[in-house]
Short mmCIF file of C-alpha atoms in Angstrom, two decimals:
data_model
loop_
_atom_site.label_atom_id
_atom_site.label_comp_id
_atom_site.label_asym_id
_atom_site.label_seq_id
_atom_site.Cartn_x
_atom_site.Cartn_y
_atom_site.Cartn_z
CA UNK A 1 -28.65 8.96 49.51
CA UNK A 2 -25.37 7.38 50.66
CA UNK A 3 -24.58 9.14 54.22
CA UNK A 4 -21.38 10.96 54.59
CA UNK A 5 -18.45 8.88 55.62
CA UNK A 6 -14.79 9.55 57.33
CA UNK A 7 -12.79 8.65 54.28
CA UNK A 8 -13.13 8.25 50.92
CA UNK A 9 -10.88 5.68 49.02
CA UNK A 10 -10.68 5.45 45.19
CA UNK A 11 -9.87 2.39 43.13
CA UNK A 12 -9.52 3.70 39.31
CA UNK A 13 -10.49 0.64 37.57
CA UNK A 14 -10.24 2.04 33.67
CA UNK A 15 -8.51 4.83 33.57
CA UNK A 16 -6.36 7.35 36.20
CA UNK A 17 -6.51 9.11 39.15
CA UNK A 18 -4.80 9.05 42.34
CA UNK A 19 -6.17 7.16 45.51
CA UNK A 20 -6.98 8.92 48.64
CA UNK A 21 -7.64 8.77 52.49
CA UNK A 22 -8.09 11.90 54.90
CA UNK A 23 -6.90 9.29 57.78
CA UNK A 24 -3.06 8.13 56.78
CA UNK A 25 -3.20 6.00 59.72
CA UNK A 26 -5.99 3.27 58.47
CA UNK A 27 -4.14 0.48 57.58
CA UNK A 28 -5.10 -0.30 53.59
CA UNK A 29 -5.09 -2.86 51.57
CA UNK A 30 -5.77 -5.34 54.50
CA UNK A 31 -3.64 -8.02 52.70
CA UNK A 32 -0.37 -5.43 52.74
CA UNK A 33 -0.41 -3.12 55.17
CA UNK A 34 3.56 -3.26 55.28
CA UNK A 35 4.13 -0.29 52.55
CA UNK A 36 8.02 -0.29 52.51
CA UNK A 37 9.19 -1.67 48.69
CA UNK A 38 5.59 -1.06 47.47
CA UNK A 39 5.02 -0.62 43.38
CA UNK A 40 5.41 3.00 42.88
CA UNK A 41 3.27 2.19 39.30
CA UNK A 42 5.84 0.03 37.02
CA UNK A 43 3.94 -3.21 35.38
CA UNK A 44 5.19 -5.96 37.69
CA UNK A 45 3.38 -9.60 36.08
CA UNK A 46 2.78 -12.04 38.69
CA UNK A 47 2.50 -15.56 38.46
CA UNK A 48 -1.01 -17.34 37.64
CA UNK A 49 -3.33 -18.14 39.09
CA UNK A 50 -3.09 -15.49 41.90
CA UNK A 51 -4.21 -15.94 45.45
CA UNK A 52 -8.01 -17.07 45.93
CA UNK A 53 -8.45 -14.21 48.43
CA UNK A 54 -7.32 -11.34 46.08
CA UNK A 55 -8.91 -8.27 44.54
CA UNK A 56 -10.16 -9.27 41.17
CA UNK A 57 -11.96 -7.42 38.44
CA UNK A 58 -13.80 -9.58 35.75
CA UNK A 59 -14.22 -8.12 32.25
CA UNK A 60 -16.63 -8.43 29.11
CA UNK A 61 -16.55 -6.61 26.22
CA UNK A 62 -18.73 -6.66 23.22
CA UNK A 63 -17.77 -5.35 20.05
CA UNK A 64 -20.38 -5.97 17.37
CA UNK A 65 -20.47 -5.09 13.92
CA UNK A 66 -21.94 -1.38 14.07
CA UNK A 67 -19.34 -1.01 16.59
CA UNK A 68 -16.96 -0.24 13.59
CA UNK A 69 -19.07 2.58 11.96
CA UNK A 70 -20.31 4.11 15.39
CA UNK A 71 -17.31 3.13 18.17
CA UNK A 72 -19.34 2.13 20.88
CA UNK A 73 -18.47 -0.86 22.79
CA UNK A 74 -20.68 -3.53 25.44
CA UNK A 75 -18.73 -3.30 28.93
CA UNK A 76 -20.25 -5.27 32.04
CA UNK A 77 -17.60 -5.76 34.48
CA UNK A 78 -17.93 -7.43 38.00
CA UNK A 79 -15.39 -6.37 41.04
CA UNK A 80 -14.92 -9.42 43.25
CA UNK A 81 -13.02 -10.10 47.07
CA UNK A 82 -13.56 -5.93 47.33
CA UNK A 83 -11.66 -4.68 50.75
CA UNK A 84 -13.96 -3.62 53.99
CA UNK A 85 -13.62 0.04 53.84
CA UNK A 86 -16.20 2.00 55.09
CA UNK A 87 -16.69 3.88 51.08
CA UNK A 88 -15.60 3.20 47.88
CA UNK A 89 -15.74 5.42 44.80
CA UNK A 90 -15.01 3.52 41.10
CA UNK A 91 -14.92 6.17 38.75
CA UNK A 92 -14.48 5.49 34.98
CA UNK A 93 -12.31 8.22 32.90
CA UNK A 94 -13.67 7.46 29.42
CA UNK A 95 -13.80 10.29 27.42
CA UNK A 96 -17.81 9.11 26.29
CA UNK A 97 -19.58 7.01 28.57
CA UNK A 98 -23.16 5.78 28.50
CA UNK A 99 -26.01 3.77 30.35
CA UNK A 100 -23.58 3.48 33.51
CA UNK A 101 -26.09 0.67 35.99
CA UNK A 102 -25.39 -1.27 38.98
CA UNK A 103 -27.11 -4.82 38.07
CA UNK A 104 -25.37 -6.45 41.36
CA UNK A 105 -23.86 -5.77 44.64
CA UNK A 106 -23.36 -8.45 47.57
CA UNK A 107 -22.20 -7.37 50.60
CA UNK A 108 -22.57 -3.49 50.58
CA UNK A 109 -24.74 -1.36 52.47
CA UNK A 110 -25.49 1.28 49.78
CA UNK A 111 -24.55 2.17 46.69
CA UNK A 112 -25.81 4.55 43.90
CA UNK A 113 -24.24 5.71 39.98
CA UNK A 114 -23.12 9.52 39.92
CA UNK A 115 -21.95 10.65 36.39
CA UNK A 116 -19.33 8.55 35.49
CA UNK A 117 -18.47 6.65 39.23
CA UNK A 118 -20.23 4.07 41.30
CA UNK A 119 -20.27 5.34 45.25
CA UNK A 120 -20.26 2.37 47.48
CA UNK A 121 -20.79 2.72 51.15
CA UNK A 122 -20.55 0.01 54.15
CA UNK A 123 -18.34 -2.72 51.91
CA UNK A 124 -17.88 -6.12 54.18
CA UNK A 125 -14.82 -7.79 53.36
CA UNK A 126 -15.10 -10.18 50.38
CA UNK A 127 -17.89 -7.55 48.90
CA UNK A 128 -18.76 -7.63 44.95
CA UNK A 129 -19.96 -5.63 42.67
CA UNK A 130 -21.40 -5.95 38.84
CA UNK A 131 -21.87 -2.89 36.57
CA UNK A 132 -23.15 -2.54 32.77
CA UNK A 133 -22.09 -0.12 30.49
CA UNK A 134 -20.81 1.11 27.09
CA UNK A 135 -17.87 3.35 26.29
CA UNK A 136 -17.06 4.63 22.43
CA UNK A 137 -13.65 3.44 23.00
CA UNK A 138 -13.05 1.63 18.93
CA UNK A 139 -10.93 4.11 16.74
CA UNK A 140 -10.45 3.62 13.22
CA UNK A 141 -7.13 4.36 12.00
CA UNK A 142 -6.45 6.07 8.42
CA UNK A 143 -5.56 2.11 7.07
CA UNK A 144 -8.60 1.12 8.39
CA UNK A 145 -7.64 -0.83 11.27
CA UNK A 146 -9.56 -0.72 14.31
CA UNK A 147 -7.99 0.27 17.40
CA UNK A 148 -9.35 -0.61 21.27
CA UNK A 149 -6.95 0.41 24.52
CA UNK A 150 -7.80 -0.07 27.71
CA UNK A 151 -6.42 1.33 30.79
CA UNK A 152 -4.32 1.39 32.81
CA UNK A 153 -6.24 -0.85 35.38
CA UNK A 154 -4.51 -0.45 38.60
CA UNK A 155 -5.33 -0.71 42.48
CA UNK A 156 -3.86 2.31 44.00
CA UNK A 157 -4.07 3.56 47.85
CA UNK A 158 -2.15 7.01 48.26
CA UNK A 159 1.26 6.64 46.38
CA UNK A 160 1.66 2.92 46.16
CA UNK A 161 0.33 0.13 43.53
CA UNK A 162 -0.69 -3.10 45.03
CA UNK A 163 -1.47 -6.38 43.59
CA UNK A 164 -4.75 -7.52 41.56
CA UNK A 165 -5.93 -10.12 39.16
CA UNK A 166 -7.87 -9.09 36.18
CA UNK A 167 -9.67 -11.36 33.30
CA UNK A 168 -11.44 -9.99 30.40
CA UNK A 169 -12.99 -11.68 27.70
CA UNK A 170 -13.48 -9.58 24.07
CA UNK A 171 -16.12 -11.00 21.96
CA UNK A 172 -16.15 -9.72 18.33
CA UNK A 173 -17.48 -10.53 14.72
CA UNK A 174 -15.70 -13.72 13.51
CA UNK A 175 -14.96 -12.87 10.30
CA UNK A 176 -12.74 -9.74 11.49
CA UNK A 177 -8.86 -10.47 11.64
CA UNK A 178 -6.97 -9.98 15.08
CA UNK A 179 -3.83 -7.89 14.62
CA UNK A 180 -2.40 -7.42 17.45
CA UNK A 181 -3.29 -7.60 21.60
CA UNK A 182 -0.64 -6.68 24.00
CA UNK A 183 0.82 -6.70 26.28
CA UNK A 184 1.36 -10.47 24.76
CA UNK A 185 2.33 -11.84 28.52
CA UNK A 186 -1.46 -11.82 29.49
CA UNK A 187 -3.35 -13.01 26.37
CA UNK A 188 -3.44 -16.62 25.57
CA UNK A 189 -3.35 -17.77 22.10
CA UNK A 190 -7.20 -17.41 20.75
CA UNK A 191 -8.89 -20.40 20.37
CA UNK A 192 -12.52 -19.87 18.71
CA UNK A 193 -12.74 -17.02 16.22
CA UNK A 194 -14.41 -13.98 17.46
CA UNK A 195 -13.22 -14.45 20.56
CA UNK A 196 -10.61 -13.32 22.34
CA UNK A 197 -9.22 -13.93 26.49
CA UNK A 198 -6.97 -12.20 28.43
CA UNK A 199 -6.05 -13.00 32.48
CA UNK A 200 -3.86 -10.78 34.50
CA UNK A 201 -2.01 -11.07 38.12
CA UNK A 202 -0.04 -7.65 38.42
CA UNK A 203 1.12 -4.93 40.33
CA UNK A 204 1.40 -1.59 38.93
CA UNK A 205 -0.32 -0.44 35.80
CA UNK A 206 -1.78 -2.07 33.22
CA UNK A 207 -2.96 -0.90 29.88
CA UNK A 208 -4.44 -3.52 26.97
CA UNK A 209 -4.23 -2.09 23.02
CA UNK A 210 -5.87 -4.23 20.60
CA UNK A 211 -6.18 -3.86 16.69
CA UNK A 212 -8.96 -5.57 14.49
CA UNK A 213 -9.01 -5.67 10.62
CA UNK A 214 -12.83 -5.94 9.52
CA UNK A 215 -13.75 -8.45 7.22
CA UNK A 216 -15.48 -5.67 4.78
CA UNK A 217 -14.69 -1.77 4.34
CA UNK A 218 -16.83 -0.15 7.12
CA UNK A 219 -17.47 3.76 7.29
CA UNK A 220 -15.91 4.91 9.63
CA UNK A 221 -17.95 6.45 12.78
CA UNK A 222 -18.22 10.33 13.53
CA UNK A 223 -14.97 11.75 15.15
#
């Protein structure tokens, strides 16, 4: 069991919540502790590639065939360069969440999965972190299209947005059409079918919305 700690500080890495600390006067993120002019949430993107040293989340997502009839979609995500704080909470809103597992973590003391949010306790600077999971987040729209969005990723610390770099790579069945993927700013053109990259240096709040046209007339999955 992870021992209680003097502050609590929450990174919402999928969906939002507000970021916390019962002691204003710890200095957070280490990298900006100089809060006057910070993002108050707008989508600032920064130039690529971003600084070596920054926070960083790494994305996959797998979206197979079934995924169209049932909405469930392959997540493993990795956070890399996390800050030293003494805990850490990464909590995932999605409305249906399953199979939530830690399958790597460098630099932490201890950890465990509650629900829907990974606790982390004793993070040394330059930590990481690598968790598995799937989330029914495909819709199917009355056309038939099929609909992912993501977000809004964000690194928050009380009432301010700070900067982070973010790449996530969507694999999906080749012979389904790619609509749409915005914002367009952080998704290269796709090169292989089936497979689709996006890379991200912001501040502020960013959501990803996606739309898929399936090769063949799927049912679509229980609502």
């Amino acid at each position: 069991m992870l021992r209680t700690l003097s502050w609590l500080l929450i990174i919402p890495v999928l969906a939002g919540a507000a970021a916390a600390a019962d002691r204003p006067d710890q200095s957070w993120p280490p990298d900006a502790p100089d809060t006057r002019g910070v993002n108050e949430g707008r989508l600032e993107i920064l130039d690529w590639p971003p600084p070596p040293e920054l926070f960083r989340i790494d994305n996959r997502l797998v979206i197979d065939a079934d995924s169209a009839r049932h909405g469930w979609v392959a997540i493993e995500q990795c956070h890399r360069r996390l800050d030293a704080v003494p805990r850490l909470d990464i909590r995932y809103d999605y409305q249906t969440l399953r199979g939530l597992r830690i399958v790597e973590a460098q630099g932490i003391g201890a950890w465990r999965v509650d629900g829907n949010q990974v606790e982390l306790a004793d993070i040394e600077r330059g930590a990481s972190l690598c968790v598995r999971l799937q989330a029914r987040i495909l819709r199917r729209a009355a056309d038939g299209r099929l609909i992912l969005r993501q977000g809004p990723f964000y690194r928050g610390f009380l009432d301010g947005f700070y900067p982070m770099a973010m790449t996530q790579r969507i694999e999906y069945p080749a012979d389904w059409t790619l609509l749409d993927a915005r914002p367009a700013t952080v998704f290269p053109p796709p090169r292989t079918p089936g497979s689709l990259e996006a890379r991200a240096h912001f501040n502020g709040r960013l959501s990803l919305h996606l739309e898929f046209m399936p090769a063949a007339e799927t049912a679509p999955h229980p609502r």
